[in-house]
Short mmCIF file of C-alpha atoms and ligand atoms in Angstrom, two decimals:
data_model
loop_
_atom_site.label_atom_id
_atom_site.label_comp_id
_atom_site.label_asym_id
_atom_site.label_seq_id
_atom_site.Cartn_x
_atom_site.Cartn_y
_atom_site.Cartn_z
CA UNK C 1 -65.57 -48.74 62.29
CA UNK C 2 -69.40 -48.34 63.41
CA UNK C 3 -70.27 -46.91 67.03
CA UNK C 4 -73.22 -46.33 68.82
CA UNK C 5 -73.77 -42.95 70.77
CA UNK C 6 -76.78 -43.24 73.60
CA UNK C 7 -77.96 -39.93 74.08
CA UNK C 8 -76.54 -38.52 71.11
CA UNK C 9 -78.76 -35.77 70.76
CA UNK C 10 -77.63 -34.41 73.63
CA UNK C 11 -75.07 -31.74 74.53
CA UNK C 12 -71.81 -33.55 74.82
CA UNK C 13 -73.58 -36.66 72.23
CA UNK C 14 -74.01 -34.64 69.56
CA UNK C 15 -70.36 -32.94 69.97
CA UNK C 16 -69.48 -36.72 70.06
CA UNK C 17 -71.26 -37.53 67.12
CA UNK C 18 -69.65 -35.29 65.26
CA UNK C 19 -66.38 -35.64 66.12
CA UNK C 20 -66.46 -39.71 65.96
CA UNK C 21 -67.96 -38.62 61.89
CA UNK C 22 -64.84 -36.88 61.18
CA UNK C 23 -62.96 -39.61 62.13
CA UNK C 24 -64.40 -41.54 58.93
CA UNK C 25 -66.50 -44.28 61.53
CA UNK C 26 -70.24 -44.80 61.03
CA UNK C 27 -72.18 -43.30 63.94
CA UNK C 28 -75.65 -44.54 65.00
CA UNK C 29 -77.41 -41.81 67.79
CA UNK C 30 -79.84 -43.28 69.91
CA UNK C 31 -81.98 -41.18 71.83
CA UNK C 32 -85.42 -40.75 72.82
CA UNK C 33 -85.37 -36.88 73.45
CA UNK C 34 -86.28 -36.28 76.91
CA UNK C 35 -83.52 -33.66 78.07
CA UNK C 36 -81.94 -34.17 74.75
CA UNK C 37 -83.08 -31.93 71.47
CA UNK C 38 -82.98 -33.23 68.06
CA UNK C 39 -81.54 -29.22 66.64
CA UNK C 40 -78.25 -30.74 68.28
CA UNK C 41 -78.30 -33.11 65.64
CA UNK C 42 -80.02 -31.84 62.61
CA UNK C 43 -78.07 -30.42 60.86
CA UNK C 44 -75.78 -33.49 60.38
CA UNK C 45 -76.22 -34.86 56.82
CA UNK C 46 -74.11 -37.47 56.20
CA UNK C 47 -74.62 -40.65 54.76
CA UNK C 48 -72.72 -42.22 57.61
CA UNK C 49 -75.07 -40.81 60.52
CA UNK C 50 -78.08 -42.55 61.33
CA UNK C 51 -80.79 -41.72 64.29
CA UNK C 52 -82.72 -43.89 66.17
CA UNK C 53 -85.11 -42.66 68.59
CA UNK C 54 -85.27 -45.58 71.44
CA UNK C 55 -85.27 -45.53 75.30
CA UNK C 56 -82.52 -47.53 76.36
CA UNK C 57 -84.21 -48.94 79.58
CA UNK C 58 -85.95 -51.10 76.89
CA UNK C 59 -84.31 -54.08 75.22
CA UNK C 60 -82.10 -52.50 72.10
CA UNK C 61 -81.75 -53.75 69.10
CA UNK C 62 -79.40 -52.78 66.01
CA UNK C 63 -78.71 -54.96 63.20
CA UNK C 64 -75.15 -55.13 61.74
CA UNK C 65 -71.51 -55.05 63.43
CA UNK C 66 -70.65 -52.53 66.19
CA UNK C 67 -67.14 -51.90 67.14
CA UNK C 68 -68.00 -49.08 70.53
CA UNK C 69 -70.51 -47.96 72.14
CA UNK C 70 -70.56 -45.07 73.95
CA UNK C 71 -73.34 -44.97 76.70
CA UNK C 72 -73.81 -41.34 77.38
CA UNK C 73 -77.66 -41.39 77.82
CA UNK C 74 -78.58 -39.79 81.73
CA UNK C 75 -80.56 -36.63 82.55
CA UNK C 76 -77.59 -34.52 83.57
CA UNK C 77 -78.53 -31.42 85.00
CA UNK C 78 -79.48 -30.92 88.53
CA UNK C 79 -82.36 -29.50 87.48
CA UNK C 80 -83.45 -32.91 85.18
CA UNK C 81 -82.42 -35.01 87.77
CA UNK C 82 -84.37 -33.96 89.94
CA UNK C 83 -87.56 -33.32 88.12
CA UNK C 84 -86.87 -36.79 86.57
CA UNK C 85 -85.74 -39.06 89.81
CA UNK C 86 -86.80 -42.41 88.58
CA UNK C 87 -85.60 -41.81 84.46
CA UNK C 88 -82.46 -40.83 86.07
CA UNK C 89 -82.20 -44.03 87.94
CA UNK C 90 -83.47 -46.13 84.93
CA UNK C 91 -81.31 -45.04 82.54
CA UNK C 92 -78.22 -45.45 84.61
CA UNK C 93 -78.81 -48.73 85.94
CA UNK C 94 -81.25 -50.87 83.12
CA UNK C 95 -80.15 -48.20 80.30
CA UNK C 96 -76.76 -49.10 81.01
CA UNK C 97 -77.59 -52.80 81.78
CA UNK C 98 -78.23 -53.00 78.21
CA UNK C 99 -76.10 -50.94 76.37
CA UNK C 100 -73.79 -53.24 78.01
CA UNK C 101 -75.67 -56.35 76.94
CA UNK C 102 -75.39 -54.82 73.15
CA UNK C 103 -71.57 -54.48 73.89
CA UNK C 104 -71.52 -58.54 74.53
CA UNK C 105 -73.24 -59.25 71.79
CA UNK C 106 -71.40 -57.25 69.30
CA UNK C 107 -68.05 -57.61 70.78
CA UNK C 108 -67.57 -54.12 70.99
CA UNK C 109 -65.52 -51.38 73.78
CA UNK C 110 -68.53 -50.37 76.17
CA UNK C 111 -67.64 -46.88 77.13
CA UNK C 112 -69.66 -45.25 79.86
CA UNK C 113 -70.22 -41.63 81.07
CA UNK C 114 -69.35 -41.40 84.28
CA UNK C 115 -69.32 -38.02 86.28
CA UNK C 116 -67.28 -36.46 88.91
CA UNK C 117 -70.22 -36.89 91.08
CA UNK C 118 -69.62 -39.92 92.11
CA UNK C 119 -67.20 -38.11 94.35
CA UNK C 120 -70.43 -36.60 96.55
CA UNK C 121 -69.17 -33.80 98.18
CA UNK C 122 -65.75 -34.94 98.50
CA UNK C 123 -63.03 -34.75 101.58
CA UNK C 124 -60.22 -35.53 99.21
CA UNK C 125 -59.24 -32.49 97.21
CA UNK C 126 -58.36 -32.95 94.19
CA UNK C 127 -60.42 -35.62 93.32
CA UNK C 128 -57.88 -38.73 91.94
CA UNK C 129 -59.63 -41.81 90.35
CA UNK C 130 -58.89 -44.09 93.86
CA UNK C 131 -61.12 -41.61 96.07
CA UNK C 132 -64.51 -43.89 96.77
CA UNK C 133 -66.38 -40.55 97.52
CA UNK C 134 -68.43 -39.12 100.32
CA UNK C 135 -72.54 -39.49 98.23
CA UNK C 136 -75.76 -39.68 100.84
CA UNK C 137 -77.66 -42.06 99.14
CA UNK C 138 -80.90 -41.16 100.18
CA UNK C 139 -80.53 -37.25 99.66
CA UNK C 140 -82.14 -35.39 96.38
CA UNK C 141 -79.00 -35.93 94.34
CA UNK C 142 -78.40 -39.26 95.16
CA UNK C 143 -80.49 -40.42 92.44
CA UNK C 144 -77.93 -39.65 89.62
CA UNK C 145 -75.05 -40.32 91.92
CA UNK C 146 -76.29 -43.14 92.65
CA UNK C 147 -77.94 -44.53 89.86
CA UNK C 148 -73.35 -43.71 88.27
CA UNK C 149 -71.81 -45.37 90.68
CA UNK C 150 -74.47 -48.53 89.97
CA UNK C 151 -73.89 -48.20 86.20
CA UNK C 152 -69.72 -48.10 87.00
CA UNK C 153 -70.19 -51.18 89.10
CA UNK C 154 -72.43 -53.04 86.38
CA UNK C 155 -69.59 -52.25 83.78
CA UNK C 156 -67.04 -53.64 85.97
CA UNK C 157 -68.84 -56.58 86.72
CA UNK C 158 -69.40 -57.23 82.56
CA UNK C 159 -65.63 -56.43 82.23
CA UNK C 160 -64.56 -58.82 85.07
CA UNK C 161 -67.43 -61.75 84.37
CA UNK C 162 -68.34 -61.53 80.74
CA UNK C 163 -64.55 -60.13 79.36
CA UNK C 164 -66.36 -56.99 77.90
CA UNK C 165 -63.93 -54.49 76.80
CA UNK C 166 -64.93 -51.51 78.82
CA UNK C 167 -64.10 -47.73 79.40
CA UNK C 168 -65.46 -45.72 81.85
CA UNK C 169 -64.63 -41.76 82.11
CA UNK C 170 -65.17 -39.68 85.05
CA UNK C 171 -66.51 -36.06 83.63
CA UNK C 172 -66.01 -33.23 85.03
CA UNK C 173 -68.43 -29.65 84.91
CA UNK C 174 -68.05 -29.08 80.92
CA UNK C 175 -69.17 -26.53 79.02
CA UNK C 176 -70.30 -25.12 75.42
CA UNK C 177 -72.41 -24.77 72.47
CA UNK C 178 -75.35 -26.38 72.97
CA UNK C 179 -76.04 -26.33 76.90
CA UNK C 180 -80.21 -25.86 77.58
CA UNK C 181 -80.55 -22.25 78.50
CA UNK C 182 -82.48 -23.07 81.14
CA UNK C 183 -81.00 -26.70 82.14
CA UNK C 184 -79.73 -24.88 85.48
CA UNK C 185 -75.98 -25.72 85.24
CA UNK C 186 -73.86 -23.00 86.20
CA UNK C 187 -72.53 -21.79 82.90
CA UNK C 188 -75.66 -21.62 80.49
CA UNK C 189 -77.68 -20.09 83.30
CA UNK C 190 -75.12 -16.99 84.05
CA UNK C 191 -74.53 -16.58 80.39
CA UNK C 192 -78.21 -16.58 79.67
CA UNK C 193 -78.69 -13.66 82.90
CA UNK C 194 -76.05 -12.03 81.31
CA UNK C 195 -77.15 -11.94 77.56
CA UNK C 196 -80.57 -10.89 79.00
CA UNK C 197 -79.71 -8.18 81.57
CA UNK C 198 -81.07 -10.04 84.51
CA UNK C 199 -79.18 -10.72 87.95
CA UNK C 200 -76.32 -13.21 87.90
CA UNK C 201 -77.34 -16.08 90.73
CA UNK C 202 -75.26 -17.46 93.04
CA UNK C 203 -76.34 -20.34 95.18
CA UNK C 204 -74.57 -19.89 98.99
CA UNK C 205 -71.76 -17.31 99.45
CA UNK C 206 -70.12 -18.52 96.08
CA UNK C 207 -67.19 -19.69 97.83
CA UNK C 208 -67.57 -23.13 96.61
CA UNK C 209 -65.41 -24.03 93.82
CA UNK C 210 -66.23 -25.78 90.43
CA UNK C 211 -63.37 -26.23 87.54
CA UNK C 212 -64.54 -26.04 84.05
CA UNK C 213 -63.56 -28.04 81.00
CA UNK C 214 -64.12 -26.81 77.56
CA UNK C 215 -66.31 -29.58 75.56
CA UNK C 216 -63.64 -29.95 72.54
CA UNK C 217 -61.13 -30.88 75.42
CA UNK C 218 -63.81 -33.48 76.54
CA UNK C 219 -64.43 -35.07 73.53
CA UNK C 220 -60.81 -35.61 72.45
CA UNK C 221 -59.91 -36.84 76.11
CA UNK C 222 -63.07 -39.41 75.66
CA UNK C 223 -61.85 -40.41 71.89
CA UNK C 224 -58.32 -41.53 73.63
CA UNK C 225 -59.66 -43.04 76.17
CA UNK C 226 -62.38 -45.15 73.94
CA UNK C 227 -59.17 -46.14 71.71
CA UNK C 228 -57.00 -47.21 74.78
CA UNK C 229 -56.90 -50.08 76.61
CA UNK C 230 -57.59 -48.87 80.23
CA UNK C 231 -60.63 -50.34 82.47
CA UNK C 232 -60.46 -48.79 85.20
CA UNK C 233 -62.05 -44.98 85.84
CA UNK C 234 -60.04 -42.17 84.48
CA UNK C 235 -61.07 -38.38 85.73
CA UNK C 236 -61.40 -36.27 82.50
CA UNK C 237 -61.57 -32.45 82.90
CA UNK C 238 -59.79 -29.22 83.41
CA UNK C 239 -57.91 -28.59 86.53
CA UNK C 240 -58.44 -25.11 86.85
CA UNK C 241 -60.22 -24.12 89.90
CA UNK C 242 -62.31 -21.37 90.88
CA UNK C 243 -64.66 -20.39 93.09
CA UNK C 244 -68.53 -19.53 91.38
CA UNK C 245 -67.93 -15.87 93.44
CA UNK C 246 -64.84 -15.61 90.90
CA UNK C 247 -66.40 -17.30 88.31
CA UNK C 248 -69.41 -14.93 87.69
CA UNK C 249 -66.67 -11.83 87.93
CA UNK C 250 -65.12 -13.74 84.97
CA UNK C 251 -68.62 -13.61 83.30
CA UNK C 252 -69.53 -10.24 83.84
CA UNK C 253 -65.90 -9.08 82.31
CA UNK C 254 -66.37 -11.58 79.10
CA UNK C 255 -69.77 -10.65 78.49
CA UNK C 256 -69.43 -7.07 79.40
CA UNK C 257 -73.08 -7.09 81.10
CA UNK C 258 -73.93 -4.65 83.93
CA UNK C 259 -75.86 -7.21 86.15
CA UNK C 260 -75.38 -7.36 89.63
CA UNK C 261 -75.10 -10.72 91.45
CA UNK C 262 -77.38 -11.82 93.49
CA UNK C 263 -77.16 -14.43 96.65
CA UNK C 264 -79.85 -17.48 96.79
CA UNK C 265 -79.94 -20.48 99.32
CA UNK C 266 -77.45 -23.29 98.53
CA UNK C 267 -78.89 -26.60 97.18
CA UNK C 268 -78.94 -29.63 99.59
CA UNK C 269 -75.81 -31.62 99.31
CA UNK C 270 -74.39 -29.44 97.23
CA UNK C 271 -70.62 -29.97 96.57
CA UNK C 272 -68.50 -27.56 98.71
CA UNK C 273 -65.29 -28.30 95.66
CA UNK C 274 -64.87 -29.92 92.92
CA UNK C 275 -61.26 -30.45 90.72
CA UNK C 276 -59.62 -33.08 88.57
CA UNK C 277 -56.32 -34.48 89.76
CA UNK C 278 -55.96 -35.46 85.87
CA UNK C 279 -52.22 -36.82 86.56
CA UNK C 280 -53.45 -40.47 85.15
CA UNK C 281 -55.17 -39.08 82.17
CA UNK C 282 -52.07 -36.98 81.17
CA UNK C 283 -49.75 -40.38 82.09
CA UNK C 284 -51.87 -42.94 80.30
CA UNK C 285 -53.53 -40.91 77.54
CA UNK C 286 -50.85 -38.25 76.82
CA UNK C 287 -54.05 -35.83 77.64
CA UNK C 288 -54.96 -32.51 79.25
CA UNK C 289 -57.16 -29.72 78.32
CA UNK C 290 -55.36 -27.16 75.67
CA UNK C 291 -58.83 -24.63 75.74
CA UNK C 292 -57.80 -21.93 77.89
CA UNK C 293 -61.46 -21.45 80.02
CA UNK C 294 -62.20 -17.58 78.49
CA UNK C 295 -61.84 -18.98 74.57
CA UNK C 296 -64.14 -21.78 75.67
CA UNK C 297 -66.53 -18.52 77.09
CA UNK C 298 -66.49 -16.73 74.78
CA UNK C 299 -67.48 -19.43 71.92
CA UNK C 300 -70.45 -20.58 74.09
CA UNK C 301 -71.66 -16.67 74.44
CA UNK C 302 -71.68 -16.28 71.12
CA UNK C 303 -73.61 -19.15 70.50
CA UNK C 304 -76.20 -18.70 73.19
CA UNK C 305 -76.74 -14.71 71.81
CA UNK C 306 -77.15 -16.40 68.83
CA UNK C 307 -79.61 -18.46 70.08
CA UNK C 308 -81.78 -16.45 72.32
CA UNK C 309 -81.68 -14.10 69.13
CA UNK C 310 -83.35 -17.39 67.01
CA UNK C 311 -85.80 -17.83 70.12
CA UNK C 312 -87.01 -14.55 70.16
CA UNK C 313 -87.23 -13.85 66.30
CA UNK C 314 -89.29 -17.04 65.72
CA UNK C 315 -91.44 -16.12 68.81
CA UNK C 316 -92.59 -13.08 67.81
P1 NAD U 401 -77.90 -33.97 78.06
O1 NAD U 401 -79.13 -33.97 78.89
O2 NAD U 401 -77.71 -32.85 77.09
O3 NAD U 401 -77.79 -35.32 77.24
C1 NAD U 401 -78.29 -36.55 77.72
C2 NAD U 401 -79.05 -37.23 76.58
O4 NAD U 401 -79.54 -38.51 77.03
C3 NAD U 401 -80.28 -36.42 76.14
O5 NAD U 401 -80.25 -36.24 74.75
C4 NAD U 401 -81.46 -37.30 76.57
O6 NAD U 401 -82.58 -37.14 75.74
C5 NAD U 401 -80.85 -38.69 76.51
N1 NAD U 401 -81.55 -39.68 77.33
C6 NAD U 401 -81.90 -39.59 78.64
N2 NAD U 401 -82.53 -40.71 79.03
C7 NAD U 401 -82.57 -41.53 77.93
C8 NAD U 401 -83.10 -42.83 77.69
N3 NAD U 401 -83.71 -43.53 78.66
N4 NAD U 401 -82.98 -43.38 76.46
C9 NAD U 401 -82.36 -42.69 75.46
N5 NAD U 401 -81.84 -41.45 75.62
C10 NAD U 401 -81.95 -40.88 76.85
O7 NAD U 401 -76.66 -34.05 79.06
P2 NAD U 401 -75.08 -33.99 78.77
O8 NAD U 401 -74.52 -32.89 79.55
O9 NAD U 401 -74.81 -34.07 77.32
O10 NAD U 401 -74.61 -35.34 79.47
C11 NAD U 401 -74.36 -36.51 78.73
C12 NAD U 401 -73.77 -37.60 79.62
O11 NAD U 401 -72.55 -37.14 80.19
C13 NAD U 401 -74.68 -37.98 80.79
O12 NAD U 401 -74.59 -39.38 80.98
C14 NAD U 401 -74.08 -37.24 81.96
O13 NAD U 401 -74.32 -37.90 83.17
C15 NAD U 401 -72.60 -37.24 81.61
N6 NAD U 401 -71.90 -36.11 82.26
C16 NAD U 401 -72.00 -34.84 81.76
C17 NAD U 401 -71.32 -33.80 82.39
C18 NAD U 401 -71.35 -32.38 81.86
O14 NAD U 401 -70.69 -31.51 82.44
N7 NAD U 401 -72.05 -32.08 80.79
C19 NAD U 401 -70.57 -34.06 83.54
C20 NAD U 401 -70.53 -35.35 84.04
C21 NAD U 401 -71.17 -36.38 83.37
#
């Protein structure tokens, strides 16, 4: 079995990468490095593992048979997104246009990375798979939103029109080794304030509520789904709930640091909630998250004191 992995030198690629590895299939990362960084992915040596660096909004081309491909290439972070409006488009819509076109040609399972946020700021709580979302289109974030909900429409239309075999999986917030320190998502950045002694930042009151999926939970709900036979959407991530207030508290006790939390202006459109109703994952994938969310912590602290320690040693 050969797949393809765009944005595979990513955060949740690279875990991808090498989890699809030690499943004994051939695994060709394609990325071209722009939120991505290629320390996710060098220390892979294996004879099976092969990088290409290639921007997918451009015509792709890979010799020999492909059996999936897994189209997880996107700016992800708020903060990317929106330094990066028309990438972030790009990739979603002629990135995924053709990785899709690849999938035709090869006959292989398209699998796309879709996101929670497709959702908007939703009035349906939890979130189940039929919900068709509450997204302002022209607002700051509606460029990845947006540009997901495009790429989910293009997939069904290759599924419906062309026959493609296609996936698509609805992430939710996930979290572990290998987040940016500074790619602004919640979890990195109050680890990071706490590992440095710096004030833990809230955006609003903290009231609004986020649920947080541990990225070996991820992957293994992704690898099921890829191996299924379901087309339509299905919501991966961990039910738990809590509100960012609650969430730093859980911080400051795991990481034992003595920073106060401080209060900054909430982001336009941000979501007021945000949790899985995962009923058709567990039903049609036998799946749900097994990480409880403080083991999860606790393995991405001590990788991000291990890597501010790198930074700073090989700064100075
Ligand atoms: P990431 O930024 O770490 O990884 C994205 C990768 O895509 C990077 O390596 C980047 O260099 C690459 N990329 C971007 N544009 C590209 C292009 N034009 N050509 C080739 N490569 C390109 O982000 P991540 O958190 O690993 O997210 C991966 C995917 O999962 C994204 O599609 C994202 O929308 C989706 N997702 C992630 C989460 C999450 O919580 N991490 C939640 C919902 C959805």
């Amino acid at each position: 079995m050969r797949a393809l992995v765009t944005g595979g030198a990513g955060f949740l690629g690279s875990h991808l990468c090498e989890y699809l590895l030690a499943k004994g299939m051939k695994v060709v990362c394609m990325d071209n490095l722009l939120t991505g960084d290629i320390s996710n992915i060098a220390h892979i040596h294996h004879e099976n593992f092969l990088f290409i660096n290639h921007d997918v909004t451009n015509y792709i081309y890979l010799d020999g048979e492909l059996d999936f491909i897994l189209h997880f290439a996107s700016p992800a972070s708020p903060i990317d997104y929106l330094e990066l409006p028309i990438q972030t488009l790009k990739v979603g819509s002629l990135g995924t246009h053709k990785a899709l076109g690849l999938a035709k040609e090869k006959n292989a399972v398209f699998l796309l990375a879709s996101t929670s946020e497709v959702y908007g700021d939703p009035l349906i709580h939890p979130q189940k798979e039929d919900y068709w979302g509450n997204v302002n289109p022209i607002g700051p974030r509606g460029v990845y939103d947006e540009a997901k909900r495009f790429a989910e429409a293009i997939t069904m239309a290759y599924h419906r029109f062309h026959g493609v075999e296609t996936r698509i999986v609805r992430i939710f917030n996930t979290f572990g080794p290998r987040m940016r320190l500074h790619d602004g998502r919640v979890v990195p950045t109050m680890l990071r304030q706490a590992i440095m002694g710096e004030p833990l930042t809230i955006f609003g009151d903290g009231s609004q509520t986020r649920s947080f999926c541990y990225v070996s939970d991820l992957v293994e709900g992704i690898y099921r789904l890829l191996t299924s036979n379901h087309s339509d959407p299905v919501n991966i991530g961990n039910p738990r709930e809590m509100s960012i207030l609650q969430f730093a508290e859980k911080i400051k006790a795991i990481t034992g640091t003595s920073s106060e939390i401080v209060f900054e202006p909430l982001p336009v459109d941000d979501p007021k909630v945000r949790q899985p109703d995962i009923s058709k994952a567990k039903t049609l994938l036998g799946w749900e998250p097994v990480v409880p969310m403080e083991e999860g912590l606790k393995k991405t602290f001590e990788w991000m004191a291990q890597r501010i320690k790198h930074l700073s040693q090989s700064a100075s």
